[in-house]
Coordinates of C-alpha atoms and ligand atoms in Angstrom, one line a residue:
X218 CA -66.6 82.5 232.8
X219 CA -66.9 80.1 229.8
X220 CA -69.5 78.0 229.4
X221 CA -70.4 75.4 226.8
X222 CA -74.1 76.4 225.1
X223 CA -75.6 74.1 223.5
X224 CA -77.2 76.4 221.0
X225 CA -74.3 77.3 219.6
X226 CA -72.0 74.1 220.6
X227 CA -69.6 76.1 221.7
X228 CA -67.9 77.3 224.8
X229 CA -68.7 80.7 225.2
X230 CA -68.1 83.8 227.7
X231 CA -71.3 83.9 229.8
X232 CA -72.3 87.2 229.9
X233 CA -75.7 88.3 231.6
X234 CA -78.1 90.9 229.7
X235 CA -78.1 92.8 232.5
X236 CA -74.6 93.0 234.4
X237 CA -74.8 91.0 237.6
X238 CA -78.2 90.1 237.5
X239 CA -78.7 86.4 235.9
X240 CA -82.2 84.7 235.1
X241 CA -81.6 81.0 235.6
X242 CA -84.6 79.2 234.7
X243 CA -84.5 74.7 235.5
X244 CA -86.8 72.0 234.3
X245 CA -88.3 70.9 237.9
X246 CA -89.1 67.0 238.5
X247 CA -92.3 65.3 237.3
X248 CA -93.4 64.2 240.9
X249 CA -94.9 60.7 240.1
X250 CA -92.4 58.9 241.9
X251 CA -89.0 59.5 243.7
X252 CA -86.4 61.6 242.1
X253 CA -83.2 59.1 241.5
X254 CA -80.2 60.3 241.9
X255 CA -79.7 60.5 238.0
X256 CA -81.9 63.8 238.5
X257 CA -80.4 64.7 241.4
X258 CA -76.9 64.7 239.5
X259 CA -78.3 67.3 237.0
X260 CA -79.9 69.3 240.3
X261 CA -76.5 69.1 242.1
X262 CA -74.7 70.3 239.0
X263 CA -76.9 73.2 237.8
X264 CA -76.4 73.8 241.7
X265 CA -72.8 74.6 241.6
X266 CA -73.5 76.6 238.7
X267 CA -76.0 78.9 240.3
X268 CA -73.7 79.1 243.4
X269 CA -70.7 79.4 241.6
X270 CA -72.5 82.7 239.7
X271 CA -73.2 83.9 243.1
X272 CA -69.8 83.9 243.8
X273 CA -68.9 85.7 240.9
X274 CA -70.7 88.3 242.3
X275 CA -74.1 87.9 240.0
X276 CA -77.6 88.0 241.7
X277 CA -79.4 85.2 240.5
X278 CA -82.7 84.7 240.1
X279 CA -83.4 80.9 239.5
X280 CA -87.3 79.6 238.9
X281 CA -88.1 76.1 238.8
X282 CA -91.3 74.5 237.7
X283 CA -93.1 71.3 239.0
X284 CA -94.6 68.8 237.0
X285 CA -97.5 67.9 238.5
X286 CA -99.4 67.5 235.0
X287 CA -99.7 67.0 231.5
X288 CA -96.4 65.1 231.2
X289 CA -97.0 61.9 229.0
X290 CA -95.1 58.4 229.6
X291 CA -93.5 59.3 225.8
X292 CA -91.9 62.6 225.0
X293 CA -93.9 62.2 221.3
X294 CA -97.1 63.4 223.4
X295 CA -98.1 59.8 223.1
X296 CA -98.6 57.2 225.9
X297 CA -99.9 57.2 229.8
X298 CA -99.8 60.3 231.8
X299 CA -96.8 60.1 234.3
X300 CA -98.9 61.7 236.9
X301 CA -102.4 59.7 236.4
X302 CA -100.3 56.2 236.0
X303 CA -98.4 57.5 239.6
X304 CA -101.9 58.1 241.2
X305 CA -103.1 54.7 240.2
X306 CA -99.8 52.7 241.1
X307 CA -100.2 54.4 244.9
X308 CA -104.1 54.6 244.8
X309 CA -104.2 58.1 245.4
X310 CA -105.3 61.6 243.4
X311 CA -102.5 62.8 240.9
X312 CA -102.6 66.0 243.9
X313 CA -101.6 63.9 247.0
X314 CA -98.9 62.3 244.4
X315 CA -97.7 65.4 243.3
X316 CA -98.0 66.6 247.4
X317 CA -96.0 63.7 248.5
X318 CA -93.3 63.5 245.7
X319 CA -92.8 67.3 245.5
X320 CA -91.6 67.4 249.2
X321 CA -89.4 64.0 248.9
X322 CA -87.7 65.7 246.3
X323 CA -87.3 69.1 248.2
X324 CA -85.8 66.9 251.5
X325 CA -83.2 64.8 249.1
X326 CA -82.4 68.3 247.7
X327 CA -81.7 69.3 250.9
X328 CA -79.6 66.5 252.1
X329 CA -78.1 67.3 249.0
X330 CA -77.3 70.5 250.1
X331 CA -79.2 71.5 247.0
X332 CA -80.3 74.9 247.1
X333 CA -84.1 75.7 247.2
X334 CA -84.3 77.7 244.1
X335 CA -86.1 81.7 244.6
X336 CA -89.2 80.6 242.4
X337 CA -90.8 77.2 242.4
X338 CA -94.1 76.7 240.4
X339 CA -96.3 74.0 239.9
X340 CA -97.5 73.7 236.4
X341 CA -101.7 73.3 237.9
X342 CA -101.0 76.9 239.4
X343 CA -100.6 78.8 235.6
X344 CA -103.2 77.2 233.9
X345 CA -104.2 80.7 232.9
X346 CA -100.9 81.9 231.3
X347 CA -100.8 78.4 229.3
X348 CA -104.2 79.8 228.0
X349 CA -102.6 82.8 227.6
X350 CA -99.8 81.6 225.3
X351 CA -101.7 79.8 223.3
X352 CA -104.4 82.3 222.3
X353 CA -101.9 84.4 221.2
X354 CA -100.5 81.5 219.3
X355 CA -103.1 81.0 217.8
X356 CA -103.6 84.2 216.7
X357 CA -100.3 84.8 215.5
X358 CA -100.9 81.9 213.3
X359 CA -98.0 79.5 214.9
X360 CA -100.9 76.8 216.4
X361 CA -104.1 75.4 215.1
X362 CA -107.2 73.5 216.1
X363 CA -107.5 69.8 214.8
X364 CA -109.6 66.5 216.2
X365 CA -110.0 68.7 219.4
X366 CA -106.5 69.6 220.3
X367 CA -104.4 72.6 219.8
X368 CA -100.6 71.9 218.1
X369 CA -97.9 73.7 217.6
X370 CA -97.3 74.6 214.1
X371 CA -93.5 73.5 213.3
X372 CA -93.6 74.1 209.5
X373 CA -93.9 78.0 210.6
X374 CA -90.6 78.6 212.3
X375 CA -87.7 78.9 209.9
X376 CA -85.5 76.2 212.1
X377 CA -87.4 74.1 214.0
X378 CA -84.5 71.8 215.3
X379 CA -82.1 74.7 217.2
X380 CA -80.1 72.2 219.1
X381 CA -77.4 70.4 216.7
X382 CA -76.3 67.8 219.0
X383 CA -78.6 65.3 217.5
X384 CA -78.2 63.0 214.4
X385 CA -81.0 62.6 212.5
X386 CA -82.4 59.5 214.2
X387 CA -82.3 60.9 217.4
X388 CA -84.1 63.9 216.5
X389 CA -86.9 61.2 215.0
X390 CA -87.2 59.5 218.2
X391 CA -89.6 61.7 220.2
X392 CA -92.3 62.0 217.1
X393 CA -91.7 59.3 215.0
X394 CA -94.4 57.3 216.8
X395 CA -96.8 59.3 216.4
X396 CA -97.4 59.3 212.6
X397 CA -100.2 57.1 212.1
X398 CA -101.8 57.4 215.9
X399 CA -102.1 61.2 216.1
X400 CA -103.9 62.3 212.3
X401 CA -105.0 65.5 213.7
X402 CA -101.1 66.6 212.7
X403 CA -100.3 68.3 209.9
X404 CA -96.3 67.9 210.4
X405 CA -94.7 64.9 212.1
X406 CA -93.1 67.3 214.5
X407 CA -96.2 69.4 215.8
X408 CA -96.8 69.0 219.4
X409 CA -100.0 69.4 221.6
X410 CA -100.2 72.9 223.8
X411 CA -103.6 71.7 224.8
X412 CA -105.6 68.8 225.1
X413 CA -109.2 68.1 225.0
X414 CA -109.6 65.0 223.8
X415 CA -107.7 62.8 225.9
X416 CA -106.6 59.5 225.0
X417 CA -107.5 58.5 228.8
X418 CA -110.7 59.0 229.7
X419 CA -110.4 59.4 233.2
X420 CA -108.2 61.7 233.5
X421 CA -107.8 64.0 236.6
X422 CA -107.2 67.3 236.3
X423 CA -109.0 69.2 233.7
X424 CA -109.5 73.1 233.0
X425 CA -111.9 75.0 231.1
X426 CA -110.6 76.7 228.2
X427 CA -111.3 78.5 225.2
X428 CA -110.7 75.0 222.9
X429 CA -113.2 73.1 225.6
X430 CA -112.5 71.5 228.9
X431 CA -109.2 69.5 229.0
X432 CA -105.4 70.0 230.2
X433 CA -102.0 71.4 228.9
X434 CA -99.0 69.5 227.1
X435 CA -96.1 69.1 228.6
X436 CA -93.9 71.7 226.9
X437 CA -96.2 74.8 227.4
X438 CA -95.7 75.3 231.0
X439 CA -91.8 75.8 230.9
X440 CA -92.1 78.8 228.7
X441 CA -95.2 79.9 230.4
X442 CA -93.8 79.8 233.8
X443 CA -90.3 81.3 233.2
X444 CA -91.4 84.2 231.3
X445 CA -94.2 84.8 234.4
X446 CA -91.2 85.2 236.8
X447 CA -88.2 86.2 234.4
X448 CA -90.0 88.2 231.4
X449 CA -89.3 87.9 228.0
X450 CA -86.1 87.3 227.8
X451 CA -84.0 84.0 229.9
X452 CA -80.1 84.3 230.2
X453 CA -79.9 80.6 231.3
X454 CA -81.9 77.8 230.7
X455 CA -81.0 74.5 232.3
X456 CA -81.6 70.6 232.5
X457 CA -80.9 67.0 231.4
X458 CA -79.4 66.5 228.3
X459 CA -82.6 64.6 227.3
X460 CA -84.8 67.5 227.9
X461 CA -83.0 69.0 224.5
X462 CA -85.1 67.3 222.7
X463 CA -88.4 67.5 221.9
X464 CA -89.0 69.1 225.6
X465 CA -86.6 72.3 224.7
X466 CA -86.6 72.2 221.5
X467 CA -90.8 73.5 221.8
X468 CA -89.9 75.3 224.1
X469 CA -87.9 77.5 222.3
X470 CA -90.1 77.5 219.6
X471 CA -93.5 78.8 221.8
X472 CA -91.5 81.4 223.4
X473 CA -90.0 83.3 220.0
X474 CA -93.0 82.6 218.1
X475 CA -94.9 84.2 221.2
X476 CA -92.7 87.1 221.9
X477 CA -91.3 87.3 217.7
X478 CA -87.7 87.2 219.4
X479 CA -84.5 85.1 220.6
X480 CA -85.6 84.1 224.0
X481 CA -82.9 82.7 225.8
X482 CA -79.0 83.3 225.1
X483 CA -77.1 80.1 227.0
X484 CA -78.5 76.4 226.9
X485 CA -76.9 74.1 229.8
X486 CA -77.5 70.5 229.5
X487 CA -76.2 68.1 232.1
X488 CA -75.1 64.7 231.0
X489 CA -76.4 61.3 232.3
X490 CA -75.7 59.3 234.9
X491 CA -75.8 56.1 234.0
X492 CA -75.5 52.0 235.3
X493 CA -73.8 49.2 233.6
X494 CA -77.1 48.2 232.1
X495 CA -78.1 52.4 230.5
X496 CA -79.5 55.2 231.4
X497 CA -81.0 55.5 235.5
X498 CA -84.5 55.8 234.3
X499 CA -87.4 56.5 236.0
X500 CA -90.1 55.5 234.1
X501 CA -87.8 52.1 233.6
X502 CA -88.5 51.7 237.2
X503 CA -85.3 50.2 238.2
X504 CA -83.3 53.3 240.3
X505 CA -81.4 54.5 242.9
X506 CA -82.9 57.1 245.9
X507 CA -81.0 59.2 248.3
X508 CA -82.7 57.3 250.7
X509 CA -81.5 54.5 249.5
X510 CA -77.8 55.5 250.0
X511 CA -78.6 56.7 253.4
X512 CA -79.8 53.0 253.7
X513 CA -76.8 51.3 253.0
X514 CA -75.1 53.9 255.4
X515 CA -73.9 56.8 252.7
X516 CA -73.8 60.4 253.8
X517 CA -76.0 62.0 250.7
X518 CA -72.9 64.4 250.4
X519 CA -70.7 61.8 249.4
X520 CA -73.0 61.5 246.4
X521 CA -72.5 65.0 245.9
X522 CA -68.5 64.8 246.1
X523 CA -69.0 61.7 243.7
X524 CA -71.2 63.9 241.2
X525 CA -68.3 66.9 241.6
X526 CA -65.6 64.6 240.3
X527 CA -67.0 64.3 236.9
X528 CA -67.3 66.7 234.0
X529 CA -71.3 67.7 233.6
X530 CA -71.1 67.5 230.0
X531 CA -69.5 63.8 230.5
X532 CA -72.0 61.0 231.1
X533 CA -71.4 59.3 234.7
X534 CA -71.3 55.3 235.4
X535 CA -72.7 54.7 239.1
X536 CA -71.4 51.9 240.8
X537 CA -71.3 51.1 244.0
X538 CA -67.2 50.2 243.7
X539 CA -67.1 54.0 242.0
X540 CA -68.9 55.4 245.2
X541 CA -66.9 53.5 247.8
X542 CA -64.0 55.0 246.2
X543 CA -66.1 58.6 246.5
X544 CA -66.8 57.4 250.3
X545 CA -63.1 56.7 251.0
X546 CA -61.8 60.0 249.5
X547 CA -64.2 62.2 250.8
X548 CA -63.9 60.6 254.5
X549 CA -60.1 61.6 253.8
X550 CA -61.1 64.8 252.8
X551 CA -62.6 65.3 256.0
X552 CA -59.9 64.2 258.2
X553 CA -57.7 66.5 256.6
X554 CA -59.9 69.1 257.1
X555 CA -60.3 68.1 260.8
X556 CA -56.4 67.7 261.4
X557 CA -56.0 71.4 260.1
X558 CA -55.8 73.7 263.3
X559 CA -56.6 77.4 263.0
X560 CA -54.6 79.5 265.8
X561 CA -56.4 82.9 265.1
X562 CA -53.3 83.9 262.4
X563 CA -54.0 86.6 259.9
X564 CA -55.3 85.3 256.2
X565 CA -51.7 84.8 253.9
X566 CA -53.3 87.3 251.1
X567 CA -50.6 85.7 248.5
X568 CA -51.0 82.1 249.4
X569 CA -55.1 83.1 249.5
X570 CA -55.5 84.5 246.4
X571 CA -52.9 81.6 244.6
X572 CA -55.5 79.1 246.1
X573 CA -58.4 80.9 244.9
X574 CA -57.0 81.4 241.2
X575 CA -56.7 77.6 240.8
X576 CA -60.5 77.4 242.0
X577 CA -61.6 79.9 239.5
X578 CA -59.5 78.7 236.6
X579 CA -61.2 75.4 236.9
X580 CA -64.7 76.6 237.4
X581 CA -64.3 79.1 234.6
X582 CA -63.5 77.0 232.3
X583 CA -66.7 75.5 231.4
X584 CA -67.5 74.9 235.4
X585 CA -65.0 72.0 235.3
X586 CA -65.6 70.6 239.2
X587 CA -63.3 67.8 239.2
X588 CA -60.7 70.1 238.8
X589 CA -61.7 72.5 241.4
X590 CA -61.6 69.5 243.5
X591 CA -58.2 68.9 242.6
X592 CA -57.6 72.5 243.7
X593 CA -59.0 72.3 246.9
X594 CA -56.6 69.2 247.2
X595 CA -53.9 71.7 246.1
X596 CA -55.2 74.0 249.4
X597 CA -53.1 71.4 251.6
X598 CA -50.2 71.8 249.7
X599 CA -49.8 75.1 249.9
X600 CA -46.8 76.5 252.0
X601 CA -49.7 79.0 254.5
X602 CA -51.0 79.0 257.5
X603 CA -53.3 76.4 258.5
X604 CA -55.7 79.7 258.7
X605 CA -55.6 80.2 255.5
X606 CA -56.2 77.1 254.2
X607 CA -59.6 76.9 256.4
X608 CA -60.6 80.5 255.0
X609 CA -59.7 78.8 251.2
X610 CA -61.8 75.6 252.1
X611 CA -64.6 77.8 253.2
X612 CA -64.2 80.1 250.2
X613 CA -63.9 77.1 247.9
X614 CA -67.8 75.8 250.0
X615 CA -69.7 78.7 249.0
X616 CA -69.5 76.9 245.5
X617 CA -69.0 72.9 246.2
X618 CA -71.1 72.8 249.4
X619 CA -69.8 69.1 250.4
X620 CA -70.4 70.0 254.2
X621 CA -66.6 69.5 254.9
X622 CA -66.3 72.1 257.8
X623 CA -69.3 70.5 259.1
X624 CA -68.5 67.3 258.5
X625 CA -64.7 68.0 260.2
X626 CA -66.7 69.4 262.9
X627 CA -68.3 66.4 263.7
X628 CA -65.6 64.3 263.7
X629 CA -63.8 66.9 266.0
X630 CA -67.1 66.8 268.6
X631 CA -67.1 62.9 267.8
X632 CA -63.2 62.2 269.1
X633 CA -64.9 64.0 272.5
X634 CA -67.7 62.2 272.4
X635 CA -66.4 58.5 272.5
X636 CA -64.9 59.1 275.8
X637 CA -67.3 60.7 278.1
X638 CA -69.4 58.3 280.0
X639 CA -73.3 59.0 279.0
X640 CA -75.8 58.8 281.6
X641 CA -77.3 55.0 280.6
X642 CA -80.7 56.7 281.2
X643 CA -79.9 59.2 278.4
X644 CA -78.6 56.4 276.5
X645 CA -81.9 54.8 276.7
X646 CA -83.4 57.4 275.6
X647 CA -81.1 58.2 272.4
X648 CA -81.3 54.8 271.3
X649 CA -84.7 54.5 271.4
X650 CA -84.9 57.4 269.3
X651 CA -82.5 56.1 266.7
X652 CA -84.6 52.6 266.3
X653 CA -87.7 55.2 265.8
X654 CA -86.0 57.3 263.5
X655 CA -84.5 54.6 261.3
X656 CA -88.3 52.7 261.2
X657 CA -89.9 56.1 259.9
X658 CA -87.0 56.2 257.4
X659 CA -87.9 53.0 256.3
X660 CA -91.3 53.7 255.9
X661 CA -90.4 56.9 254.4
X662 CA -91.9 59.2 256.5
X663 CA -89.3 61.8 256.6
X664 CA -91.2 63.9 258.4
X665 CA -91.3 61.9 261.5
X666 CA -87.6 60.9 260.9
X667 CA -86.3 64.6 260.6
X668 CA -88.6 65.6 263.5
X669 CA -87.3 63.0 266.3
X670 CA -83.5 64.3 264.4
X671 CA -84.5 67.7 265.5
X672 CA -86.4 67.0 269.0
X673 CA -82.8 65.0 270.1
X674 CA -80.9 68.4 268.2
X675 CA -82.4 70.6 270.7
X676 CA -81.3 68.8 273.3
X677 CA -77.6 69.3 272.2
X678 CA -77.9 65.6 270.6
X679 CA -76.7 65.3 266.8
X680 CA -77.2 62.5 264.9
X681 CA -74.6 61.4 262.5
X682 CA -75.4 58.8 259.9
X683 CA -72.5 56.5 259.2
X684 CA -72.3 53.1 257.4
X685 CA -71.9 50.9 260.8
X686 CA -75.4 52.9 261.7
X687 CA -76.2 56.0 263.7
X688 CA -73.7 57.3 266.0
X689 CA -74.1 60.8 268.2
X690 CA -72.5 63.6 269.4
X691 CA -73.5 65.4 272.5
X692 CA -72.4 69.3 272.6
Ligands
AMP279 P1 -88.0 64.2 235.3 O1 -88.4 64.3 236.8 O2 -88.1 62.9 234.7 O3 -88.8 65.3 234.5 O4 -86.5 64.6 235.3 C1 -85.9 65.6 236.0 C2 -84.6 66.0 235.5 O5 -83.6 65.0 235.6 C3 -84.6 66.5 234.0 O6 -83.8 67.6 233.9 C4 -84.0 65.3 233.3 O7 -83.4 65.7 232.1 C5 -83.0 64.8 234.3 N1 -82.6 63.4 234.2 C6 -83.4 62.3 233.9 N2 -82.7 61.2 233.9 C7 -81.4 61.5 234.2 C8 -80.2 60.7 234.3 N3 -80.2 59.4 234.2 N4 -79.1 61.4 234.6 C9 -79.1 62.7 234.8 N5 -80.2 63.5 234.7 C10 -81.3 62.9 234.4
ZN280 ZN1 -89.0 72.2 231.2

């Protein structure tokens, strides 16, 4: 498979250290608020990826960290901490935020049919191996001690800035603020590893350590945390395209001054998605949830399909006009997958492994989705058994996930349903369970939304959201 590393800026035949076995390692969500579904576009993506290695035939082993401190408003190591600002906005401790906004991102991941990745880590669970790192850092001579932090020495490496993809001025964005607030620096580009002398003086969570009582930066507990679970050496690492810099960039630079070698091979960034008015941001404040789109009646797959018709590497305008048009194709997706009808016929190996090729030309080349959708369009076409064109759409799932079967399914169990004549005590019932579904949805307890989903599931009942509302199926 080629794949475009950023390290290098080229595309480049991925090849594991160890044949078949990959270590994946992703930049988790800093949980002080939703994630929007700019994140979740750089989750769905590095998604196919890991899947589509799967299929390849690789064991992956894929970590992900949490954020749940030490990650500062400003990527210079200057401004409010996301957490602490989260905790105050919701009048709660940075550990209920990080509680609450870890496992809304793990249910829109899921929706998302985002895979749960083997490994997930909360940064407050390693405080020991950031101490770890930078002791030795310290004693290797790549960090000192100044006005009661520890920084990373950049003068020592002999390239600081690995990633090319920035001009000069972007590369001055993250530090360039920092000149005159933070003395204690003796280069521009030196970053904390640990703090003792906050800027905030209440701030939450604090540890002891060698260098006095006081938290990690930001950077620290990526390298910490993937080497804990994937050892000294990372075949993938993955994220936004604006983690590249300063966020990866230090990274890279504890890990090979730490271990005094090249610690991870391939670098995939994910593009942005973006509105009319810039980036989706976060911190801006202004962006869209899953939930949201559930809101206004949008299957969170359909997101997905949306996300799978772009290039990752190309940056992606949301609209709503743009995900209508996703919505449309994607419900015409289904219904062709509905209308197909298997009769029990033996697989067409030909006509099989013709589909397949186009699949894994376009996912090989620099994991190019869109056109591995067009080659699932291509399935229809093909002059095979309607058989084989399910056992190509299946094939073709284990990488896209968009739920078609499933979704064909439901449509199938649906064209039964709007006949029959339900019980109007059972439709009582259902309906009363749809009004108290949607109002925990709207107070965002998915919990309670996903629990009454499930009590009415095990009575045969499934729910299916849809933009006129909430329609059912009964088995
Ligand atoms: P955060 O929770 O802010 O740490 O971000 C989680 C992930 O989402 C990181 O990998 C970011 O690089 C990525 N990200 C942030 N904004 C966007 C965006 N607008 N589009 C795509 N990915 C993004
Ligand atoms: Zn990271």
């Amino acid at each position: 498979m080629l794949l475009y590393n950023s390290l290098t800026r080229k595309k480049e035949e991925f090849i594991p250290r160890e044949a078949g076995n990959v270590s994946m390692y992703t930049c988790g969500p800093t949980v002080y608020h939703f994630a929007h579904i700019g994140n979740l576009r750089t989750y769905a993506m590095e998604d196919v990826l890991e899947k589509y290695l799967r299929y390849l035939g690789n064991d992956v082993k894929r970590v992900m960290n949490i954020t749940d401190v030490g990650h500062l408003s400003s990527d210079g190591d200057t401004g409010e901490d996301k957490m602490l600002k989260g905790a105050r906005r919701e009048h709660k401790t940075v550990l209920e935020i990080a509680k609450f906004y870890t496992d809304a991102f793990f249910a829109d991941c899921e929706r998302l049919n985002i895979k749960k990745p083997d490994v997930i880590e909360p940064a407050t669970a390693c405080i020991d191996e950031f101490i770890a790192m930078i002791k030795t850092l310290l004693e290797k001579g790549y960090a000192y001690e100044a006005g009661g932090n520890v920084y990373f020495d950049t003068s020592k490496l002999s390239k600081y800035y690995v990633f090319g993809d920035f001009t000069e001025e972007d590369l001055e964005v993250g530090v360039r603020d920092t000149v005159e607030e933070d003395k204690s620096k003796r280069n521009k580009a030196d970053f904390v590893l640990w703090f003792t002398k906050s800027k905030f003086d209440d701030q939450e969570l604090k540890w002891n350590s060698p260098w006095g009582v006081g938290y990690p930066g930001w950077h620290i507990e990526c390298s910490c945390i993937a080497s804990k679970h994937l050892g000294e050496y990372l075949d993938i690492h993955c994220g936004g395209i604006d983690n590249a810099f300063p966020h990866h960039t230090n990274e890279i630079a504890q890990s090979e001054a730490t271990f005094g070698h090249e610690w991870c091979k391939y670098w995939f960034h994910v593009h942005h998605l973006n509105t009319n008015s810039g980036k989706m941001s976060k911190s801006k404040g202004e962006f869209l949830t899953v939930s949201l789109l559930m809101e206004r009646g949008y299957d969170p797959l359909i997101y997905r399909f949306f996300c799978m018709q772009s290039h990752y590497r190309k940056n992606l305008v949301f609209s709503w006009e743009n995900l209508d048009n996703a919505k449309t194709a994607y419900e015409k997706l289904v219904a062709r997958v509905a209308a197909l009808k298997p009769a029990g016929e033996k697989i067409d190996a030909a006509a099989f492994a013709e589909g397949k090729r186009r699949f894994t030309d376009a996912l090989d080349n620099d994991l190019n989705t869109s056109l591995a959708v067009t080659a699932l369009y291509d399935v229809f076409k093909l002059d095979t058994s309607d058989d084989t064109k399910i056992a190509l759409i299946r094939d073709f799932e284990r990488v896209l996930d968009l739920g078609l079967i499933e979704a064909a399914e439901k449509i199938k169990n649906q064209e039964k349903s709007d006949a029959p004549d339900v019980d109007p005590e059972l439709l009582a019932y259902i309906n009363e369970k749809i009004e108290a579904r949607r109002a925990a949805k709207k107070e965002k307890n998915f919990a309670l939304a996903d629990a009454i989903r499930e009590e009415l599931l095990a009575k045969g009942i499934t729910l299916v959201d849809t933009r006129e509302g909430t329609k059912f199926t009964i088995a």
